[in-house]
Amino acid sequence: MERIAYMVLVNLYRFPIWFYQVCRFGRDSDTHTEEERYQLLRGIVKKIDRTGRVTVKEFGIENIPTEDGFILFPNHQGLFDPLALLDTCPRPFGVVIKKEATKWFLVKQVITLIRGIGIDRSDIRASMEVIRHVTEEVKSGRNFLIFPEGTRSREGNKILKFKGGTFKSAVNARCPIVPVALIDCYRPFDIHSIKKETVQVHYLEPLYPEQYMAMRTKEIADIVHDRIQKTIEENAS
């Protein structure tokens, strides 16, 4: 957590204006487009990463669909993951996160800005409603980010088993599924240091509906898991 404190300190004079902009752009009455809201947030994140002594290397940007209406499925290493994805992904996206996190200061404002969704994993009926909502949003042309592990691995570059149910929205929306391999993203916030760190974000080839519609969600989850695992093994130091 030392790096979080360091990031706050070096950007302390910037935070009031950033907070004001995020809150203003996030209002329901605000007329900025989703692209404009996203680029505002992305600019802030890039500045935070750079001043926080973190270099984010991106690979496979060409694999991100040029048409909106896709879902990113990355492995989940730590609190820095969303910053790495915002830093590198050129297309705006919403995110599905645990409901309790949507109440945290700053996280709440950011989730409102990007029109993210909180999910109560203990409430099956509420979870089904989130799946339905994300499906409709993606069909309408929005992009989303979903962590298929359901929680942080807390084991560095080792990944947990992917949950088949997290792919239901993609299957229902018949949208491109984009696997994303995050490497060393646990290091910036989970290691007690403010030394320079480099993390990697690999956008892998998407799975399209014609490739996965005959599969069960469990099979899709295993394919995405194995592709990410292979990329991590090939690129992690």
PDB file of C-alpha atoms in Angstrom:
ATOM      1  CA  MET A   1       0.000   0.000   0.000  1.00  0.00           C
ATOM      2  CA  GLU A   2       3.057   2.269   0.153  1.00  0.00           C
ATOM      3  CA  ARG A   3       2.684   3.041  -3.551  1.00  0.00           C
ATOM      4  CA  ILE A   4      -0.938   4.119  -3.149  1.00  0.00           C
ATOM      5  CA  ALA A   5       0.150   6.604  -0.478  1.00  0.00           C
ATOM      6  CA  TYR A   6       2.987   7.754  -2.737  1.00  0.00           C
ATOM      7  CA  MET A   7       0.602   8.251  -5.671  1.00  0.00           C
ATOM      8  CA  VAL A   8      -1.708  10.318  -3.481  1.00  0.00           C
ATOM      9  CA  LEU A   9       1.123  12.496  -2.203  1.00  0.00           C
ATOM     10  CA  VAL A  10       2.705  13.279  -5.578  1.00  0.00           C
ATOM     11  CA  ASN A  11      -0.698  14.055  -7.104  1.00  0.00           C
ATOM     12  CA  LEU A  12      -2.239  15.763  -4.076  1.00  0.00           C
ATOM     13  CA  TYR A  13      -2.600  19.115  -5.830  1.00  0.00           C
ATOM     14  CA  ARG A  14      -4.290  17.441  -8.799  1.00  0.00           C
ATOM     15  CA  PHE A  15      -6.850  15.374  -6.890  1.00  0.00           C
ATOM     16  CA  PRO A  16      -9.392  18.155  -6.184  1.00  0.00           C
ATOM     17  CA  ILE A  17      -9.825  18.965  -9.880  1.00  0.00           C
ATOM     18  CA  TRP A  18      -9.779  15.273 -10.852  1.00  0.00           C
ATOM     19  CA  PHE A  19     -12.416  14.468  -8.252  1.00  0.00           C
ATOM     20  CA  TYR A  20     -14.566  17.378  -9.411  1.00  0.00           C
ATOM     21  CA  GLN A  21     -14.304  16.312 -13.061  1.00  0.00           C
ATOM     22  CA  VAL A  22     -15.105  12.652 -12.318  1.00  0.00           C
ATOM     23  CA  CYS A  23     -18.149  13.634 -10.242  1.00  0.00           C
ATOM     24  CA  ARG A  24     -19.379  16.164 -12.808  1.00  0.00           C
ATOM     25  CA  PHE A  25     -18.951  13.845 -15.788  1.00  0.00           C
ATOM     26  CA  GLY A  26     -20.610  11.039 -13.830  1.00  0.00           C
ATOM     27  CA  ARG A  27     -23.887  12.834 -13.187  1.00  0.00           C
ATOM     28  CA  ASP A  28     -26.988  11.379 -14.814  1.00  0.00           C
ATOM     29  CA  SER A  29     -27.704  14.821 -16.258  1.00  0.00           C
ATOM     30  CA  ASP A  30     -24.225  15.184 -17.785  1.00  0.00           C
ATOM     31  CA  THR A  31     -24.247  15.403 -21.578  1.00  0.00           C
ATOM     32  CA  HIS A  32     -20.745  14.095 -22.287  1.00  0.00           C
ATOM     33  CA  THR A  33     -20.583  10.930 -24.386  1.00  0.00           C
ATOM     34  CA  GLU A  34     -19.337   7.628 -22.994  1.00  0.00           C
ATOM     35  CA  GLU A  35     -16.186   8.085 -25.075  1.00  0.00           C
ATOM     36  CA  GLU A  36     -15.546  11.514 -23.538  1.00  0.00           C
ATOM     37  CA  ARG A  37     -16.131  10.237 -19.995  1.00  0.00           C
ATOM     38  CA  TYR A  38     -13.818   7.298 -20.583  1.00  0.00           C
ATOM     39  CA  GLN A  39     -11.030   9.385 -22.091  1.00  0.00           C
ATOM     40  CA  LEU A  40     -11.197  11.764 -19.131  1.00  0.00           C
ATOM     41  CA  LEU A  41     -10.731   8.853 -16.729  1.00  0.00           C
ATOM     42  CA  ARG A  42      -8.077   7.231 -18.905  1.00  0.00           C
ATOM     43  CA  GLY A  43      -6.037  10.435 -18.948  1.00  0.00           C
ATOM     44  CA  ILE A  44      -6.162  10.619 -15.157  1.00  0.00           C
ATOM     45  CA  VAL A  45      -5.143   6.964 -14.800  1.00  0.00           C
ATOM     46  CA  LYS A  46      -2.209   7.348 -17.185  1.00  0.00           C
ATOM     47  CA  LYS A  47      -0.932  10.280 -15.131  1.00  0.00           C
ATOM     48  CA  ILE A  48      -1.363   8.333 -11.870  1.00  0.00           C
ATOM     49  CA  ASP A  49       0.480   5.304 -13.263  1.00  0.00           C
ATOM     50  CA  ARG A  50       3.359   7.374 -14.594  1.00  0.00           C
ATOM     51  CA  THR A  51       3.822   9.469 -11.444  1.00  0.00           C
ATOM     52  CA  GLY A  52       3.443   6.297  -9.376  1.00  0.00           C
ATOM     53  CA  ARG A  53       6.527   4.847 -11.092  1.00  0.00           C
ATOM     54  CA  VAL A  54       4.627   2.091 -12.895  1.00  0.00           C
ATOM     55  CA  THR A  55       5.205   1.333 -16.575  1.00  0.00           C
ATOM     56  CA  VAL A  56       2.312  -0.464 -18.264  1.00  0.00           C
ATOM     57  CA  LYS A  57       3.318  -2.373 -21.393  1.00  0.00           C
ATOM     58  CA  GLU A  58       0.519  -3.314 -23.782  1.00  0.00           C
ATOM     59  CA  PHE A  59       0.481  -6.129 -26.308  1.00  0.00           C
ATOM     60  CA  GLY A  60      -2.116  -7.272 -28.845  1.00  0.00           C
ATOM     61  CA  ILE A  61      -4.100  -4.031 -29.067  1.00  0.00           C
ATOM     62  CA  GLU A  62      -4.974  -5.097 -32.607  1.00  0.00           C
ATOM     63  CA  ASN A  63      -7.005  -7.962 -31.089  1.00  0.00           C
ATOM     64  CA  ILE A  64      -9.495  -5.574 -29.499  1.00  0.00           C
ATOM     65  CA  PRO A  65     -12.586  -5.517 -31.761  1.00  0.00           C
ATOM     66  CA  THR A  66     -12.990  -2.273 -33.692  1.00  0.00           C
ATOM     67  CA  GLU A  67     -16.770  -2.469 -33.257  1.00  0.00           C
ATOM     68  CA  ASP A  68     -18.222  -1.966 -29.790  1.00  0.00           C
ATOM     69  CA  GLY A  69     -20.254  -4.648 -28.053  1.00  0.00           C
ATOM     70  CA  PHE A  70     -17.589  -6.968 -26.624  1.00  0.00           C
ATOM     71  CA  ILE A  71     -16.532  -8.209 -23.176  1.00  0.00           C
ATOM     72  CA  LEU A  72     -12.987  -8.309 -21.782  1.00  0.00           C
ATOM     73  CA  PHE A  73     -12.169 -11.299 -19.552  1.00  0.00           C
ATOM     74  CA  PRO A  74      -8.825 -10.820 -17.726  1.00  0.00           C
ATOM     75  CA  ASN A  75      -7.265 -12.783 -14.887  1.00  0.00           C
ATOM     76  CA  HIS A  76      -7.434 -10.919 -11.578  1.00  0.00           C
ATOM     77  CA  GLN A  77      -4.175 -10.292  -9.706  1.00  0.00           C
ATOM     78  CA  GLY A  78      -4.715  -7.248  -7.538  1.00  0.00           C
ATOM     79  CA  LEU A  79      -6.019  -3.736  -7.026  1.00  0.00           C
ATOM     80  CA  PHE A  80      -3.851  -2.371  -9.833  1.00  0.00           C
ATOM     81  CA  ASP A  81      -5.612  -4.472 -12.506  1.00  0.00           C
ATOM     82  CA  PRO A  82      -8.291  -1.865 -13.394  1.00  0.00           C
ATOM     83  CA  LEU A  83      -5.634   0.844 -13.726  1.00  0.00           C
ATOM     84  CA  ALA A  84      -3.593  -1.317 -16.114  1.00  0.00           C
ATOM     85  CA  LEU A  85      -6.666  -2.006 -18.242  1.00  0.00           C
ATOM     86  CA  LEU A  86      -7.805   1.626 -18.293  1.00  0.00           C
ATOM     87  CA  ASP A  87      -4.268   2.667 -19.206  1.00  0.00           C
ATOM     88  CA  THR A  88      -4.112   0.353 -22.224  1.00  0.00           C
ATOM     89  CA  CYS A  89      -7.605  -0.248 -23.611  1.00  0.00           C
ATOM     90  CA  PRO A  90      -8.512   2.400 -26.235  1.00  0.00           C
ATOM     91  CA  ARG A  91     -12.219   1.555 -26.216  1.00  0.00           C
ATOM     92  CA  PRO A  92     -14.520   2.557 -23.328  1.00  0.00           C
ATOM     93  CA  PHE A  93     -15.902  -0.165 -21.095  1.00  0.00           C
ATOM     94  CA  GLY A  94     -18.059  -0.622 -18.033  1.00  0.00           C
ATOM     95  CA  VAL A  95     -17.136  -3.095 -15.320  1.00  0.00           C
ATOM     96  CA  VAL A  96     -18.893  -5.660 -13.141  1.00  0.00           C
ATOM     97  CA  ILE A  97     -17.452  -5.654  -9.603  1.00  0.00           C
ATOM     98  CA  LYS A  98     -18.501  -6.904  -6.195  1.00  0.00           C
ATOM     99  CA  LYS A  99     -21.274  -4.772  -4.764  1.00  0.00           C
ATOM    100  CA  GLU A 100     -19.432  -3.817  -1.578  1.00  0.00           C
ATOM    101  CA  ALA A 101     -16.627  -2.196  -3.617  1.00  0.00           C
ATOM    102  CA  THR A 102     -19.109   0.213  -5.223  1.00  0.00           C
ATOM    103  CA  LYS A 103     -19.485   1.895  -1.841  1.00  0.00           C
ATOM    104  CA  TRP A 104     -15.775   2.688  -1.416  1.00  0.00           C
ATOM    105  CA  PHE A 105     -14.740   6.329  -1.735  1.00  0.00           C
ATOM    106  CA  LEU A 106     -13.326   7.111  -5.204  1.00  0.00           C
ATOM    107  CA  VAL A 107     -14.300   3.654  -6.483  1.00  0.00           C
ATOM    108  CA  LYS A 108     -17.943   4.688  -6.151  1.00  0.00           C
ATOM    109  CA  GLN A 109     -17.394   7.841  -8.200  1.00  0.00           C
ATOM    110  CA  VAL A 110     -15.409   6.018 -10.893  1.00  0.00           C
ATOM    111  CA  ILE A 111     -17.982   3.229 -11.231  1.00  0.00           C
ATOM    112  CA  THR A 112     -20.694   5.851 -11.612  1.00  0.00           C
ATOM    113  CA  LEU A 113     -18.652   7.622 -14.291  1.00  0.00           C
ATOM    114  CA  ILE A 114     -18.152   4.520 -16.439  1.00  0.00           C
ATOM    115  CA  ARG A 115     -21.650   3.184 -15.689  1.00  0.00           C
ATOM    116  CA  GLY A 116     -20.328   0.068 -14.009  1.00  0.00           C
ATOM    117  CA  ILE A 117     -22.443  -2.485 -12.150  1.00  0.00           C
ATOM    118  CA  GLY A 118     -22.118  -3.940  -8.673  1.00  0.00           C
ATOM    119  CA  ILE A 119     -23.006  -7.588  -8.175  1.00  0.00           C
ATOM    120  CA  ASP A 120     -24.023  -9.319  -4.948  1.00  0.00           C
ATOM    121  CA  ARG A 121     -22.502 -12.756  -5.417  1.00  0.00           C
ATOM    122  CA  SER A 122     -24.462 -14.158  -2.485  1.00  0.00           C
ATOM    123  CA  ASP A 123     -27.819 -13.269  -4.070  1.00  0.00           C
ATOM    124  CA  ILE A 124     -28.601 -15.589  -6.989  1.00  0.00           C
ATOM    125  CA  ARG A 125     -31.635 -13.623  -8.128  1.00  0.00           C
ATOM    126  CA  ALA A 126     -29.694 -10.340  -8.097  1.00  0.00           C
ATOM    127  CA  SER A 127     -26.820 -12.001  -9.964  1.00  0.00           C
ATOM    128  CA  MET A 128     -29.197 -13.204 -12.678  1.00  0.00           C
ATOM    129  CA  GLU A 129     -30.518  -9.649 -13.014  1.00  0.00           C
ATOM    130  CA  VAL A 130     -26.961  -8.364 -13.489  1.00  0.00           C
ATOM    131  CA  ILE A 131     -26.359 -10.983 -16.201  1.00  0.00           C
ATOM    132  CA  ARG A 132     -29.546  -9.867 -17.947  1.00  0.00           C
ATOM    133  CA  HIS A 133     -28.614  -6.194 -17.637  1.00  0.00           C
ATOM    134  CA  VAL A 134     -25.080  -6.683 -18.979  1.00  0.00           C
ATOM    135  CA  THR A 135     -26.475  -8.756 -21.844  1.00  0.00           C
ATOM    136  CA  GLU A 136     -28.783  -5.925 -22.890  1.00  0.00           C
ATOM    137  CA  GLU A 137     -26.053  -3.314 -22.486  1.00  0.00           C
ATOM    138  CA  VAL A 138     -23.635  -5.285 -24.677  1.00  0.00           C
ATOM    139  CA  LYS A 139     -26.336  -5.881 -27.287  1.00  0.00           C
ATOM    140  CA  SER A 140     -26.842  -2.120 -27.403  1.00  0.00           C
ATOM    141  CA  GLY A 141     -23.135  -1.618 -28.187  1.00  0.00           C
ATOM    142  CA  ARG A 142     -21.487  -1.123 -24.817  1.00  0.00           C
ATOM    143  CA  ASN A 143     -18.321  -2.963 -23.786  1.00  0.00           C
ATOM    144  CA  PHE A 144     -17.726  -4.570 -20.402  1.00  0.00           C
ATOM    145  CA  LEU A 145     -14.954  -5.923 -18.215  1.00  0.00           C
ATOM    146  CA  ILE A 146     -15.614  -9.054 -16.143  1.00  0.00           C
ATOM    147  CA  PHE A 147     -13.091 -10.906 -13.965  1.00  0.00           C
ATOM    148  CA  PRO A 148     -13.915 -14.616 -14.487  1.00  0.00           C
ATOM    149  CA  GLU A 149     -12.035 -15.765 -11.385  1.00  0.00           C
ATOM    150  CA  GLY A 150     -14.539 -13.845  -9.284  1.00  0.00           C
ATOM    151  CA  THR A 151     -11.820 -12.701  -6.873  1.00  0.00           C
ATOM    152  CA  ARG A 152      -8.124 -11.858  -6.785  1.00  0.00           C
ATOM    153  CA  SER A 153      -5.819 -14.866  -6.996  1.00  0.00           C
ATOM    154  CA  ARG A 154      -3.438 -13.425  -4.355  1.00  0.00           C
ATOM    155  CA  GLU A 155      -0.789 -15.779  -5.734  1.00  0.00           C
ATOM    156  CA  GLY A 156       1.168 -13.535  -8.043  1.00  0.00           C
ATOM    157  CA  ASN A 157       1.119 -14.779 -11.632  1.00  0.00           C
ATOM    158  CA  LYS A 158      -0.781 -17.956 -10.741  1.00  0.00           C
ATOM    159  CA  ILE A 159      -4.419 -17.877 -11.786  1.00  0.00           C
ATOM    160  CA  LEU A 160      -7.473 -19.460 -10.255  1.00  0.00           C
ATOM    161  CA  LYS A 161     -10.127 -21.524 -11.972  1.00  0.00           C
ATOM    162  CA  PHE A 162     -12.525 -19.457 -14.105  1.00  0.00           C
ATOM    163  CA  LYS A 163     -16.229 -19.539 -13.282  1.00  0.00           C
ATOM    164  CA  GLY A 164     -18.410 -20.628 -16.192  1.00  0.00           C
ATOM    165  CA  GLY A 165     -21.301 -18.440 -15.040  1.00  0.00           C
ATOM    166  CA  THR A 166     -19.314 -15.251 -15.669  1.00  0.00           C
ATOM    167  CA  PHE A 167     -19.535 -15.961 -19.403  1.00  0.00           C
ATOM    168  CA  LYS A 168     -23.347 -16.126 -19.530  1.00  0.00           C
ATOM    169  CA  SER A 169     -23.751 -12.472 -20.512  1.00  0.00           C
ATOM    170  CA  ALA A 170     -21.356 -12.924 -23.435  1.00  0.00           C
ATOM    171  CA  VAL A 171     -23.161 -16.058 -24.630  1.00  0.00           C
ATOM    172  CA  ASN A 172     -26.581 -14.412 -24.287  1.00  0.00           C
ATOM    173  CA  ALA A 173     -25.399 -11.310 -26.129  1.00  0.00           C
ATOM    174  CA  ARG A 174     -23.531 -13.378 -28.751  1.00  0.00           C
ATOM    175  CA  CYS A 175     -20.618 -10.979 -28.512  1.00  0.00           C
ATOM    176  CA  PRO A 176     -16.837 -11.263 -28.953  1.00  0.00           C
ATOM    177  CA  ILE A 177     -15.041 -12.631 -25.885  1.00  0.00           C
ATOM    178  CA  VAL A 178     -11.599 -11.045 -25.455  1.00  0.00           C
ATOM    179  CA  PRO A 179      -9.192 -12.914 -23.128  1.00  0.00           C
ATOM    180  CA  VAL A 180      -6.710 -10.593 -21.401  1.00  0.00           C
ATOM    181  CA  ALA A 181      -3.545 -11.797 -19.665  1.00  0.00           C
ATOM    182  CA  LEU A 182      -2.325  -9.569 -16.841  1.00  0.00           C
ATOM    183  CA  ILE A 183       1.265 -10.170 -15.752  1.00  0.00           C
ATOM    184  CA  ASP A 184       2.909  -8.711 -12.623  1.00  0.00           C
ATOM    185  CA  CYS A 185      -0.117  -6.477 -11.964  1.00  0.00           C
ATOM    186  CA  TYR A 186      -0.033  -7.576  -8.332  1.00  0.00           C
ATOM    187  CA  ARG A 187       3.357  -5.954  -7.798  1.00  0.00           C
ATOM    188  CA  PRO A 188       2.528  -2.207  -7.714  1.00  0.00           C
ATOM    189  CA  PHE A 189       0.106  -2.399  -4.777  1.00  0.00           C
ATOM    190  CA  ASP A 190       0.730  -5.777  -3.144  1.00  0.00           C
ATOM    191  CA  ILE A 191       4.480  -5.444  -2.646  1.00  0.00           C
ATOM    192  CA  HIS A 192       5.743  -3.075   0.063  1.00  0.00           C
ATOM    193  CA  SER A 193       7.851  -0.861  -2.172  1.00  0.00           C
ATOM    194  CA  ILE A 194       7.729   2.250  -4.349  1.00  0.00           C
ATOM    195  CA  LYS A 195      10.516   1.075  -6.651  1.00  0.00           C
ATOM    196  CA  LYS A 196       9.831   1.262 -10.380  1.00  0.00           C
ATOM    197  CA  GLU A 197       7.649  -1.587 -11.611  1.00  0.00           C
ATOM    198  CA  THR A 198       6.669  -2.821 -15.066  1.00  0.00           C
ATOM    199  CA  VAL A 199       3.435  -4.700 -15.700  1.00  0.00           C
ATOM    200  CA  GLN A 200       2.162  -6.345 -18.871  1.00  0.00           C
ATOM    201  CA  VAL A 201      -1.303  -6.401 -20.436  1.00  0.00           C
ATOM    202  CA  HIS A 202      -1.792  -8.877 -23.286  1.00  0.00           C
ATOM    203  CA  TYR A 203      -5.006  -8.679 -25.316  1.00  0.00           C
ATOM    204  CA  LEU A 204      -5.438 -12.093 -26.930  1.00  0.00           C
ATOM    205  CA  GLU A 205      -7.387 -13.143 -30.004  1.00  0.00           C
ATOM    206  CA  PRO A 206     -11.139 -12.939 -29.375  1.00  0.00           C
ATOM    207  CA  LEU A 207     -13.545 -15.846 -29.428  1.00  0.00           C
ATOM    208  CA  TYR A 208     -16.487 -15.072 -31.698  1.00  0.00           C
ATOM    209  CA  PRO A 209     -20.022 -16.482 -31.403  1.00  0.00           C
ATOM    210  CA  GLU A 210     -19.580 -18.878 -34.293  1.00  0.00           C
ATOM    211  CA  GLN A 211     -16.656 -20.403 -32.388  1.00  0.00           C
ATOM    212  CA  TYR A 212     -18.315 -20.851 -28.993  1.00  0.00           C
ATOM    213  CA  MET A 213     -22.103 -21.016 -29.356  1.00  0.00           C
ATOM    214  CA  ALA A 214     -22.107 -24.810 -29.388  1.00  0.00           C
ATOM    215  CA  MET A 215     -20.121 -24.912 -26.143  1.00  0.00           C
ATOM    216  CA  ARG A 216     -21.195 -24.868 -22.513  1.00  0.00           C
ATOM    217  CA  THR A 217     -20.042 -21.874 -20.495  1.00  0.00           C
ATOM    218  CA  LYS A 218     -17.734 -24.163 -18.516  1.00  0.00           C
ATOM    219  CA  GLU A 219     -15.944 -25.127 -21.736  1.00  0.00           C
ATOM    220  CA  ILE A 220     -15.625 -21.476 -22.760  1.00  0.00           C
ATOM    221  CA  ALA A 221     -14.215 -20.631 -19.335  1.00  0.00           C
ATOM    222  CA  ASP A 222     -11.598 -23.384 -19.644  1.00  0.00           C
ATOM    223  CA  ILE A 223     -10.514 -22.217 -23.114  1.00  0.00           C
ATOM    224  CA  VAL A 224     -10.119 -18.595 -21.994  1.00  0.00           C
ATOM    225  CA  HIS A 225      -8.313 -19.722 -18.825  1.00  0.00           C
ATOM    226  CA  ASP A 226      -5.856 -21.891 -20.739  1.00  0.00           C
ATOM    227  CA  ARG A 227      -5.055 -19.184 -23.292  1.00  0.00           C
ATOM    228  CA  ILE A 228      -4.326 -16.685 -20.534  1.00  0.00           C
ATOM    229  CA  GLN A 229      -2.318 -19.257 -18.571  1.00  0.00           C
ATOM    230  CA  LYS A 230      -0.196 -20.044 -21.643  1.00  0.00           C
ATOM    231  CA  THR A 231       0.492 -16.351 -22.276  1.00  0.00           C
ATOM    232  CA  ILE A 232       1.540 -15.802 -18.665  1.00  0.00           C
ATOM    233  CA  GLU A 233       3.868 -18.802 -18.732  1.00  0.00           C
ATOM    234  CA  GLU A 234       5.480 -17.546 -21.948  1.00  0.00           C
ATOM    235  CA  ASN A 235       5.987 -13.951 -20.804  1.00  0.00           C
ATOM    236  CA  ALA A 236       6.330 -13.841 -17.011  1.00  0.00           C
ATOM    237  CA  SER A 237       9.878 -13.441 -15.765  1.00  0.00           C
TER     238      SER A 237
END
